[in-house]
Coordinates of C-alpha atoms (C1' of nucleotides) in Angstrom, one line a residue:
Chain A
X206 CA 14.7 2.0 -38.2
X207 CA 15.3 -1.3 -40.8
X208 CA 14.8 -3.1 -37.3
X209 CA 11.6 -1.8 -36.7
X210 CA 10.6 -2.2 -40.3
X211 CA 11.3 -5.9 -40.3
X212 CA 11.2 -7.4 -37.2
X213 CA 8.4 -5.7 -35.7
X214 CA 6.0 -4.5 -38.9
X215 CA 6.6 -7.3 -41.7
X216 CA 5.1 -10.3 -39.3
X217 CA 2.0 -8.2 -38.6
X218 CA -0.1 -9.4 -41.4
X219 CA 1.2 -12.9 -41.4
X220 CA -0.2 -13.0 -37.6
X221 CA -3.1 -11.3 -38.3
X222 CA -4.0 -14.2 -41.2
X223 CA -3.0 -16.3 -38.6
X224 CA -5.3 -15.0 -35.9
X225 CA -8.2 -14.5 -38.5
X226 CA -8.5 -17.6 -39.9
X227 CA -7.7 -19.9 -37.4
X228 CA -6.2 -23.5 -36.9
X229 CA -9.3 -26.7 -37.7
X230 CA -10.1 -28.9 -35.4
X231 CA -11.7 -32.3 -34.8
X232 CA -14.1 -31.4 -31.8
X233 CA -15.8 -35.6 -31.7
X234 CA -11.6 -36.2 -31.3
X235 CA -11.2 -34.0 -28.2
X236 CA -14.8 -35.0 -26.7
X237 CA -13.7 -38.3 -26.9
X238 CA -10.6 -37.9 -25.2
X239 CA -11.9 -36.1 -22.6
X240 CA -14.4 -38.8 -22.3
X241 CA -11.5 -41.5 -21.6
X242 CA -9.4 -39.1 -19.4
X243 CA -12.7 -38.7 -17.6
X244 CA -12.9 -42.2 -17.0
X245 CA -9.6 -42.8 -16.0
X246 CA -9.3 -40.2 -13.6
X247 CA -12.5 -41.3 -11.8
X248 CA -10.4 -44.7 -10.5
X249 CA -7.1 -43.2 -10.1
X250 CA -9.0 -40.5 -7.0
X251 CA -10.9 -43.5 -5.8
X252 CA -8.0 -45.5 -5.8
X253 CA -5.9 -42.2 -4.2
X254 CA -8.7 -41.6 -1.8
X255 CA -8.9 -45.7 -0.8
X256 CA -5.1 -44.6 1.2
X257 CA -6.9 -42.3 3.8
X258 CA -7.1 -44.4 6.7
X259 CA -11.0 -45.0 7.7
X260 CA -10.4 -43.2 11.7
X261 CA -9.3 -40.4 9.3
X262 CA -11.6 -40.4 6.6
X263 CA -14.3 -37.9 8.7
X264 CA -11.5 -35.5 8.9
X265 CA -10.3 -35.4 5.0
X266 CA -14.5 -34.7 4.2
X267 CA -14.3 -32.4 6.5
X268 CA -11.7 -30.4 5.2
X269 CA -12.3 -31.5 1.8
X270 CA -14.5 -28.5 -0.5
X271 CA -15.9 -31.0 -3.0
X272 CA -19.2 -30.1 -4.8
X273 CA -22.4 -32.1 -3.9
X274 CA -21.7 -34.1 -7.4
X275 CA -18.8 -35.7 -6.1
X276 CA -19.4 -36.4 -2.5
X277 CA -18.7 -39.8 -2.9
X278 CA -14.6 -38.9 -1.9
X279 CA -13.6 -37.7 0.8
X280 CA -10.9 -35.5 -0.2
X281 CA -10.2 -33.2 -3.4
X282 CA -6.9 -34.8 -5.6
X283 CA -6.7 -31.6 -7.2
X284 CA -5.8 -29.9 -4.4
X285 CA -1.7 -30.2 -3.5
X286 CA -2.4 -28.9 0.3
X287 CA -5.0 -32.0 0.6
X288 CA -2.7 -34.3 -0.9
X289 CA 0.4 -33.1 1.2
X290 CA -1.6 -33.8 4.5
X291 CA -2.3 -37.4 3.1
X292 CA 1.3 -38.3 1.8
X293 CA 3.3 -36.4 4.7
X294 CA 1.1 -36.0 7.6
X295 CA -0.8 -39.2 7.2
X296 CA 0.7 -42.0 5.7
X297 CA 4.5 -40.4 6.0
X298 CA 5.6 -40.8 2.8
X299 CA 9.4 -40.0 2.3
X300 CA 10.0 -40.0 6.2
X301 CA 13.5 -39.6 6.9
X302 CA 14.3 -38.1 3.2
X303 CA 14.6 -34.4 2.9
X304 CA 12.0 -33.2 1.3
X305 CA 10.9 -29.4 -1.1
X306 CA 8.8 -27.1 0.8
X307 CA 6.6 -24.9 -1.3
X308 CA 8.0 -21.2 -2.5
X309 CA 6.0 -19.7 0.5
X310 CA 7.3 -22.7 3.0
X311 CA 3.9 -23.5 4.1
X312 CA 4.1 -26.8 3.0
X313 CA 6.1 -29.7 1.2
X314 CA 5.6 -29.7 -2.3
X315 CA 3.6 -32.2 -4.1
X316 CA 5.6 -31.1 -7.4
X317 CA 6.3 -33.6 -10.5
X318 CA 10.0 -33.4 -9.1
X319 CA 8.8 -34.3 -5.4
X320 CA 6.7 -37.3 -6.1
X321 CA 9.1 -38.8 -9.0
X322 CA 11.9 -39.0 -5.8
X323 CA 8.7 -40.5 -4.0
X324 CA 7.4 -42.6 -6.6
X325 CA 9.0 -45.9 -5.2
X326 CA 8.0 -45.5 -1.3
X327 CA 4.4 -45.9 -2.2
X328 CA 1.7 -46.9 -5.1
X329 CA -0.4 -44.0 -4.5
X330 CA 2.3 -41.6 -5.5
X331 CA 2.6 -43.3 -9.5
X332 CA -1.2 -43.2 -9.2
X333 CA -1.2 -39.2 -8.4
X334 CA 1.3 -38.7 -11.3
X335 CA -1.1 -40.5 -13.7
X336 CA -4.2 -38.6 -12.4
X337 CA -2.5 -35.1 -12.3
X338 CA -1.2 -35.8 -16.3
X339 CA -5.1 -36.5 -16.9
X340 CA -6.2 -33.4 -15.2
X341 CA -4.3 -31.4 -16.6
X342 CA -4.4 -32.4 -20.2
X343 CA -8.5 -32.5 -19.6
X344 CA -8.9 -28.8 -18.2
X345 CA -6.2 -27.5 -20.2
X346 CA -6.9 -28.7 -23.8
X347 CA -9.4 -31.8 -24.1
X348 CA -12.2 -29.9 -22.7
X349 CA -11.4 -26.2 -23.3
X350 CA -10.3 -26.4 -27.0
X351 CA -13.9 -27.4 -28.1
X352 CA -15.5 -24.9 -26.4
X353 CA -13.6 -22.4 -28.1
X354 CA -14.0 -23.7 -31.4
X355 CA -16.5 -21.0 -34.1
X356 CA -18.0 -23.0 -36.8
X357 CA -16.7 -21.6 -40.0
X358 CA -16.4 -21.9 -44.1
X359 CA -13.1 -22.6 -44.7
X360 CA -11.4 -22.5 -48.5
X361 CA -10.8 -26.0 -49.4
X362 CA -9.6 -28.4 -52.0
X363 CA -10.6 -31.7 -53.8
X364 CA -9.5 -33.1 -56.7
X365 CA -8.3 -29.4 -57.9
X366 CA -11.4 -27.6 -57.1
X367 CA -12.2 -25.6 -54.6
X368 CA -14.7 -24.7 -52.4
X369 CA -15.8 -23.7 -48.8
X370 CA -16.6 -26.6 -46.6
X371 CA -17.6 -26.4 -42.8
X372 CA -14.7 -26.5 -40.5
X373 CA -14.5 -25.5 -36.4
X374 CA -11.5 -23.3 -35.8
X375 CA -9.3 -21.8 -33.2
X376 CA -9.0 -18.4 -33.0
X377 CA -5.8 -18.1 -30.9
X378 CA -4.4 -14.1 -30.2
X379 CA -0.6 -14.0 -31.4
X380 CA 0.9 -10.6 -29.0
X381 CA 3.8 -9.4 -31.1
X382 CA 5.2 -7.3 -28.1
X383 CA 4.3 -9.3 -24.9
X384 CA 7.6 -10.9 -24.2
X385 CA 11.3 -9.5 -23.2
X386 CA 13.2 -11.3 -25.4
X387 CA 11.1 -10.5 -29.0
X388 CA 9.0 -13.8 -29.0
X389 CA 5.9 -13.9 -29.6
X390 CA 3.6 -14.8 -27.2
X391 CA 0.1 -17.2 -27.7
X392 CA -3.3 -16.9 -25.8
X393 CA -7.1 -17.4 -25.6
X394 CA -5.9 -20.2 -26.2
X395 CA -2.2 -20.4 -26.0
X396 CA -1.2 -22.8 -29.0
X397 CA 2.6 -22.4 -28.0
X398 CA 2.2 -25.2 -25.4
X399 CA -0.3 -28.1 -27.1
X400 CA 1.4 -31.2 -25.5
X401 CA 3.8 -33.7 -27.2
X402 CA 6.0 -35.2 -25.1
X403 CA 4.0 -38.0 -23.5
X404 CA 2.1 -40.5 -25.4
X405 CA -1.3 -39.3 -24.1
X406 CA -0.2 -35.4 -24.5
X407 CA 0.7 -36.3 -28.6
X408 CA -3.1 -36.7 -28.9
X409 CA -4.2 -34.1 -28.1
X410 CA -1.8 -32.7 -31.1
X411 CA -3.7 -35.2 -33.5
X412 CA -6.7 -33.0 -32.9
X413 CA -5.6 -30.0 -35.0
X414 CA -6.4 -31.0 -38.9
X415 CA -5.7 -29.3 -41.7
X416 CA -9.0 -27.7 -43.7
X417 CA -10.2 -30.7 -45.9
X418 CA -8.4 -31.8 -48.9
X419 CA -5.0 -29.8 -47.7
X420 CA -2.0 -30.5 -45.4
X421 CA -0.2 -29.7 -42.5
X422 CA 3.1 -28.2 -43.2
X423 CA 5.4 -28.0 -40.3
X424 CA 9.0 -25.9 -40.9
X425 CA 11.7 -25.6 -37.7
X426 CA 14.9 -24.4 -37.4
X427 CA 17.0 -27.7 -36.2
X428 CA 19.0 -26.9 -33.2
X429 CA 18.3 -22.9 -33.6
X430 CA 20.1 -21.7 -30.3
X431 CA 23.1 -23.5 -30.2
X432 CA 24.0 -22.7 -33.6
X433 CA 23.1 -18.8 -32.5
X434 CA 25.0 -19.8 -29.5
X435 CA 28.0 -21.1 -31.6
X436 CA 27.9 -18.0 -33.7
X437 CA 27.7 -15.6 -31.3
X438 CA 30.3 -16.9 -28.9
X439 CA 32.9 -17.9 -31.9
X440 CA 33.7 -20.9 -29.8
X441 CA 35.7 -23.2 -31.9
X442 CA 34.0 -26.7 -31.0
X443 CA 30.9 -25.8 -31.7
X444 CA 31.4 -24.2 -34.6
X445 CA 33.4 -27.4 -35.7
X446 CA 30.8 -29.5 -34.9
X447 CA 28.1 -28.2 -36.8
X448 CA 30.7 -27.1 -40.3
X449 CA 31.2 -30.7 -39.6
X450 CA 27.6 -31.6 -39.5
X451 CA 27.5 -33.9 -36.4
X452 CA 25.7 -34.6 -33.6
X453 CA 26.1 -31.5 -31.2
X454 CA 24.5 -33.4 -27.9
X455 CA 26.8 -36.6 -28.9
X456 CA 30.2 -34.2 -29.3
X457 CA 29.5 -32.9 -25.8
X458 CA 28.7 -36.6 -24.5
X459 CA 31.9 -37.1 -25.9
X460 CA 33.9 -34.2 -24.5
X461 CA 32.5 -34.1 -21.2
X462 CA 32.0 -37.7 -20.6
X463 CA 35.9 -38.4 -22.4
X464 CA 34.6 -41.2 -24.3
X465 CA 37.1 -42.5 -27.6
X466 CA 35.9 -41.8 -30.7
X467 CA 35.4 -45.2 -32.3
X468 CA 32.9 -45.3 -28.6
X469 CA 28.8 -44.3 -29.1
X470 CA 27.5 -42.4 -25.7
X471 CA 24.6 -44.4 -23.8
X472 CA 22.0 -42.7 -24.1
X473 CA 20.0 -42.3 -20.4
X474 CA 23.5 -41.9 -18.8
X475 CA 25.3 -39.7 -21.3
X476 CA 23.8 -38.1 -24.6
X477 CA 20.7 -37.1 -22.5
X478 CA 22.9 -35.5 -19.6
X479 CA 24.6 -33.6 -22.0
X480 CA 21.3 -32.7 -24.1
X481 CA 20.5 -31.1 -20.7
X482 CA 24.2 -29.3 -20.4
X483 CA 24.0 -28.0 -24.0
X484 CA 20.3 -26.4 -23.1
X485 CA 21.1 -25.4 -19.7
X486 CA 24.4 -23.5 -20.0
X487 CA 22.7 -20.1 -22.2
X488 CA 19.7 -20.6 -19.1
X489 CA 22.5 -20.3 -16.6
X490 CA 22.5 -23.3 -15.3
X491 CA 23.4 -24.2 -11.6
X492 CA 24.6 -27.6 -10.1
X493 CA 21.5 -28.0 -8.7
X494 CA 19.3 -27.0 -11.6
X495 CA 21.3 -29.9 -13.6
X496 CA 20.7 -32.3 -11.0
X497 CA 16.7 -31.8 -10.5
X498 CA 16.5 -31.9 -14.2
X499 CA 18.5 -35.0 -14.5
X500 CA 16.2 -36.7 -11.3
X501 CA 13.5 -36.1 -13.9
X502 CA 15.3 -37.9 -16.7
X503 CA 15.9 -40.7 -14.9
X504 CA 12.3 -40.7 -13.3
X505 CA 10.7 -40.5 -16.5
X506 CA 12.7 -43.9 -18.2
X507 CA 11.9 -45.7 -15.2
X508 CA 15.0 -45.8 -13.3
X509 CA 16.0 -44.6 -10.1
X510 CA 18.4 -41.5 -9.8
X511 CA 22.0 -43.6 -9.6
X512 CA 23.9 -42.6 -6.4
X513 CA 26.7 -41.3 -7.7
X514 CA 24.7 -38.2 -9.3
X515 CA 25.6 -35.4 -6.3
X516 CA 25.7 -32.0 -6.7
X517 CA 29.3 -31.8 -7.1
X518 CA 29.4 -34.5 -9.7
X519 CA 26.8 -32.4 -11.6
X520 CA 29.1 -29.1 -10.9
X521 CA 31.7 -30.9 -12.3
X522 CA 30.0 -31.7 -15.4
X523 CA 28.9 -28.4 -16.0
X524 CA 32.7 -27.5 -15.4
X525 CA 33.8 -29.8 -18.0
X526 CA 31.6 -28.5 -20.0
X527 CA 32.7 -24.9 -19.5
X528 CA 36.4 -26.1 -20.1
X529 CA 35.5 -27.8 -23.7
X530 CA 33.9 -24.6 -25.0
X531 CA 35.6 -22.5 -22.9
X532 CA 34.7 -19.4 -26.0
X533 CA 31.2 -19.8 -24.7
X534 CA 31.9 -19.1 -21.2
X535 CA 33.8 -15.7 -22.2
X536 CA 30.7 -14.9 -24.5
X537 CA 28.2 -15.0 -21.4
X538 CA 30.7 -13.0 -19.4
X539 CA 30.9 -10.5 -21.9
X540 CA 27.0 -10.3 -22.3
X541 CA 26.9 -10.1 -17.8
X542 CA 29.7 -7.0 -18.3
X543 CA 27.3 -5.5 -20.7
X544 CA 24.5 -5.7 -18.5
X545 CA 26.3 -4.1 -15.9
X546 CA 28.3 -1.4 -17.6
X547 CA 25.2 -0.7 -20.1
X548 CA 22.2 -1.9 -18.3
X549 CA 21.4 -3.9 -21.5
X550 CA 22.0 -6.5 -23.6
X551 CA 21.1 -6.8 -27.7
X552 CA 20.3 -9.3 -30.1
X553 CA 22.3 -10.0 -33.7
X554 CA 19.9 -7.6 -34.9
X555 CA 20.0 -5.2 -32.9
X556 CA 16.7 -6.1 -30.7
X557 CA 17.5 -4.7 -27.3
X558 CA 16.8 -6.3 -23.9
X559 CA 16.9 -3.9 -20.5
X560 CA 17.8 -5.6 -17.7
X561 CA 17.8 -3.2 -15.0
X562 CA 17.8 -6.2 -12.0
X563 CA 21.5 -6.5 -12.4
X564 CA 21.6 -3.5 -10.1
X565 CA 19.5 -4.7 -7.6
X566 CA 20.6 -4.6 -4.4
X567 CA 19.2 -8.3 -3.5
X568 CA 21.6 -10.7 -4.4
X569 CA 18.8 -13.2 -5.9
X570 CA 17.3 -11.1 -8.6
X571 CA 20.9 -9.7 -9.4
X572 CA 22.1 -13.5 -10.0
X573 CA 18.4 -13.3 -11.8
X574 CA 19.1 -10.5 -14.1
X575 CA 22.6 -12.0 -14.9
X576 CA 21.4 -15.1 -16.0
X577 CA 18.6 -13.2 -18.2
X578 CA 22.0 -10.9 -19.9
X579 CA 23.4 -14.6 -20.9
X580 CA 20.0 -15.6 -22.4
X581 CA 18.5 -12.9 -24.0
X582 CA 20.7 -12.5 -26.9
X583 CA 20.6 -15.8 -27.9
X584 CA 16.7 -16.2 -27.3
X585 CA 15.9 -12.8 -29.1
X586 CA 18.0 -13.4 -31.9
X587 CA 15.9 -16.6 -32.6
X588 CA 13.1 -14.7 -32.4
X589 CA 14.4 -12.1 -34.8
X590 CA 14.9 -15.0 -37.1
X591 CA 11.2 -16.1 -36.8
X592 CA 10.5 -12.8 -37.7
X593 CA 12.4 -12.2 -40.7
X594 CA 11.2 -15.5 -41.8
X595 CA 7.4 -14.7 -41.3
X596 CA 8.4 -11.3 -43.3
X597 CA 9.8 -12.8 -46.4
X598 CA 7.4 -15.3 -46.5
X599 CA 4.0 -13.3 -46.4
X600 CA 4.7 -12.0 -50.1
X601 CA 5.3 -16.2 -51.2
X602 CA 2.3 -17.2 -49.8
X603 CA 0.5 -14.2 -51.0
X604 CA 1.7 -14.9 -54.7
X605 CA 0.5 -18.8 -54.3
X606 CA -3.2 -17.5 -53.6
X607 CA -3.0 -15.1 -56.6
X608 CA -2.2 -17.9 -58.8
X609 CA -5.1 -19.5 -57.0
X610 CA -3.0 -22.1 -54.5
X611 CA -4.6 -22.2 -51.0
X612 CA -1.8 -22.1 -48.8
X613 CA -2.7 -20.3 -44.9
X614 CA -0.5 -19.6 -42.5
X615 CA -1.9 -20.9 -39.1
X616 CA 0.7 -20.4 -36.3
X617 CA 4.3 -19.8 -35.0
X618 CA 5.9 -22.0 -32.3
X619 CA 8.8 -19.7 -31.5
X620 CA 11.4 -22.1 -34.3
X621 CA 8.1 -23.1 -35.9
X622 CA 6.0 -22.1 -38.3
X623 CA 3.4 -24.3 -39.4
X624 CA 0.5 -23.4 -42.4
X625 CA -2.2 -25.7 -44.4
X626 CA -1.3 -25.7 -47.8
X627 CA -3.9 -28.1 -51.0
X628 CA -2.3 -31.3 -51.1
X629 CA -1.2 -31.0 -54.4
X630 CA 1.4 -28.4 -53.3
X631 CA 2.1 -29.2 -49.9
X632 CA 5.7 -30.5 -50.5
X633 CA 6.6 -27.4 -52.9
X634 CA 5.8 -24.7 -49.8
X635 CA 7.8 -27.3 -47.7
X636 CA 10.8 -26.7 -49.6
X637 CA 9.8 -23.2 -50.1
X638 CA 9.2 -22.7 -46.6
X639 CA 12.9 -24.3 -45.9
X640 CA 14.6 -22.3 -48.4
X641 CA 13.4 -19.3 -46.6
X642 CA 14.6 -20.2 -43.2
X643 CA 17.8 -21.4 -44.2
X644 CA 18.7 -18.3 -46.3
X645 CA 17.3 -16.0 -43.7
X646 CA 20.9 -14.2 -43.1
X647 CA 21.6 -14.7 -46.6
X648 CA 21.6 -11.2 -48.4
X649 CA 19.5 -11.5 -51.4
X650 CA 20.9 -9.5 -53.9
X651 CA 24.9 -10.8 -53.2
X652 CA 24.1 -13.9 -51.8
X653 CA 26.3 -13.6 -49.1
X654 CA 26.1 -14.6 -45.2
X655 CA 28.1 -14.0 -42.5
X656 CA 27.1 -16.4 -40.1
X657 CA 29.5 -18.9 -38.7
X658 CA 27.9 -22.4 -39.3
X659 CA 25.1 -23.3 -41.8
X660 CA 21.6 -22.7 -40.6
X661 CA 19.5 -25.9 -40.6
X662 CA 15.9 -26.2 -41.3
X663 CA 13.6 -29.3 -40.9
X664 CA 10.2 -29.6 -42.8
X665 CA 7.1 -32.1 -42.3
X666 CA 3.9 -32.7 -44.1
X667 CA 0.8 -34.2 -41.7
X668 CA -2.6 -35.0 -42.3
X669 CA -3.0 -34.1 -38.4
X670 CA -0.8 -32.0 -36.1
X671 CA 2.0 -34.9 -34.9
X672 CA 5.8 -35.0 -33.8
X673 CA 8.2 -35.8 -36.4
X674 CA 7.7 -37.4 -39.7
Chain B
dC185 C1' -19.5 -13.0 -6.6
dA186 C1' -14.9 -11.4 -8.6
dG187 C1' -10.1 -11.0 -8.1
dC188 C1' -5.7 -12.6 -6.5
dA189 C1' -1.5 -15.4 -5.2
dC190 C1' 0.1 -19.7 -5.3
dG191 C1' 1.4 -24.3 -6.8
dG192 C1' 1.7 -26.8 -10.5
dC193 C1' 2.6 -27.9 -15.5
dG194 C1' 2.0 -27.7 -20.8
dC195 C1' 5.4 -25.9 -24.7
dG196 C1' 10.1 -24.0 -27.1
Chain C
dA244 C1' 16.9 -22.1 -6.8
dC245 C1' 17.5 -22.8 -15.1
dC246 C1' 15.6 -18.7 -19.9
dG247 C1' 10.9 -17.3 -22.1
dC248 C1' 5.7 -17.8 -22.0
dG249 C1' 0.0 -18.8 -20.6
dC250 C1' -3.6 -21.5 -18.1
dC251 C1' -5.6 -24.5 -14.7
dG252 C1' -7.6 -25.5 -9.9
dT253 C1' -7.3 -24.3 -5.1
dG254 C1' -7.8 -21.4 -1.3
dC255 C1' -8.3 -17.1 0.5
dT256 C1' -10.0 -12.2 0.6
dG257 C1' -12.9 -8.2 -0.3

DNA sequence: CAGCACGGCGCG
DNA sequence: ACCGCGCCGTGCTG
């Protein structure tokens, strides 16, 4: 009954504030972008299309379902089945490699993980990479964000006084009870997934302003799951390592990888592997997961996949890994015999997960429910936290308008919150905001708190949506 | 024309 | 075929 009370009521009229009043926009920013992207991805399908060999250029336009606008190309470089018959059928691309089929096995796959193996055979596959990161940032955000954009008066700030100035905002929904593990879940439009990993995804980020004459304030829990993970589990490293306050992906480089302590891990071949581990492990991750993620890894700094990364090295790895916090491998076990004694698993709080697929009679979605048992508890009690945080928080930011700060709550990002605060009081909700998520085990009348290793909250102030400071 | 499954990919 | 989401374009069907 307290669960219900503050995990699932007390965020309700933080989101609705947050779904109300929206996130600011610069729409000239995103039309602009989406004017460039345009541009860019015209040559990148000309220079695709310039591969199709001219005796088989009348059969691509035949087969191709391009609209009369764009009949100069003879073939669609959206579409993976058009692009699969180029690169396999075609021009034989990969020949002699073993290559993904599709789920349904009607084709080979023309996947980021395909083409990065591919990327070296032949020009046109880099060139496809590019255009599909243009596409998709285009349709997804560049030209869709706009669109949804509402003109409207938004409180603002200048010199100390305030007023309403003009301002186009998103309107995103925030579902409360969409998801199995207790996030919550973005849509129409989703602002969960706004890019920032690539250079050309991190601006679409520096669309989303503040109102004028405030801030951006960005609060995340640092490392949220593997400190739940530590907790939960008990496992002696990795409590030590963060009492100790270091580097969790560098201590696993260091365990699994044996390297002396006075010794730094490289980072492509040994802190970024074991990033991977530490994430992968509460996902139930398999020997061949590891090693399609790492193919990635590699792909992306430019290098090629080094021989000696097999399937067994990365089963080893993930073995090592299992040996050095061997307490975590018991805690997943327990949460499988759970699942299959009880037919759930629970959160710190209580927050319960069914997961009925463990009794499946097909081996795949059993495997698929067990891996769901390890992750759930540890995902949903991050949620849980998000939501105790957005509950003791509403009543702060309330009490800042009454004594006439502006200070709006504009979305959650899972271990995110972010909200516009005036500029003069931007870095006071910071370290409000930070005190909050820190403390948010921490009774409040004796001060006490029973978890494990210190919880660790990281704060930013923007002028635009970015990635770190 | 709408609706759907699929392949693909953005985020934590 | 590694957990949790939502959205896009294609290609097909009713």
């Amino acid at each position: 009954m307290e669960n219900v009370r503050n995990l699932d009521l007390l965020p309700q009229p933080m989101l609705q504030r947050m779904m109300q009043y929206g996130i600011a926009i610069d729409r000239d920013h995103f039309r602009e972008l989406s004017r460039r992207l345009d541009e860019e991805m015209r040559i990148l399908e000309a220079e695709i299309c310039s591969y199709i060999p001219p005796e088989k250029l009348q059969e691509f336009i035949s087969r191709s379902n391009l609209s009369s606008e764009d009949d100069y190309l003879p073939m669609n470089v959206d579409s993976g089945a058009q692009l699969a018959r180029l690169f396999f059928d075609v021009m034989g691309i990969g020949s002699g490699r073993e290559l993904k089929q599709t789920k349904s096995g009607n084709r080979i796959s023309t996947g980021k993980k395909q083409l990065e193996q591919l990327k070296r055979g032949n020009p046109v596959v880099q060139k496809t990479l590019d255009y599909r990161e243009r596409a998709k940032l285009k349709s997804t955000y560049t030209d869709a964000l706009p669109q949804l954009a509402r003109e409207h008066l938004a409180r603002t700030c200048w010199c100390g006084l305030k007023h309403w100035d003009t301002t186009y905002r998103i309107h995103s929904e925030f579902l409360s009870t969409r998801t199995d593990t207790g996030r919550f879940a973005s849509k129409n439009p989703n602002l969960q997934n706004i890019p920032v990993r690539t250079e050309l995804g991190r601006l679409i980020r520096a669309g989303f302003i503040p109102s004028p004459g405030c801030r951006l304030v960005g609060v995340d829990f640092s490392q949220e799951e593997m400190r739940i993970g530590a907790h939960l589990s008990r496992d002696r490293n990795l409590i030590r390592i963060f009492n100790e306050g270091l580097d969790p992906h560098e201590e696993t480089a260091r365990i699994v990888f044996k390297i002396p302590a006075d010794q730094k891990p490289d980072k492509l071949s040994q802190r970024d592997p074991a990033r991977h581990l530490n994430f992968g492990i509460f996902y139930g991750l398999t020997p061949m997961g590891l090693q399609d993620q790492l193919g990635v890894t590699y792909a992306t700094a430019g290098t090629e996949l080094p021989e000696w990364i097999t399937e067994e090295w990365c089963a080893e790895l993930i073995a090592d890994w299992y040996s050095g916090y061997s307490g975590v491998v018991d805690y997943i076990d327990q949460q499988r015999y759970r699942a299959r004694r009880y037919g759930i698993v629970w959160t710190m709080m209580g927050r319960v997960r069914r997961v009925p697929e463990v009794r499946s009679v097909h081996r795949w979605i059993r495997e698929a429910g067990l891996r769901q048992a390890g992750n759930a508890p540890i995902q949903g009690t991050g949620a849980d936290w998000m939501r105790l945080v957005m509950g003791k928080l509403e009543p702060v930011f309330l009490e800042l308008l009454n004594l006439g700060v502006w200070v709006w709550p504009l979305l959650t990002i899972h271990d995110e919150l972010m909200v516009e605060v005036e500029e003069l009081y931007a870095e006071y909700v910071r370290d409000r905001m930070i005190d909050a998520f820190e403390s948010v085990l921490t009774d409040e009348d004796t001060g006490e708190c029973v978890f494990r290793v210190p919880i660790k909250a990281e704060g930013k102030m923007m002028d635009y949506w970015k990635k770190g400071n």
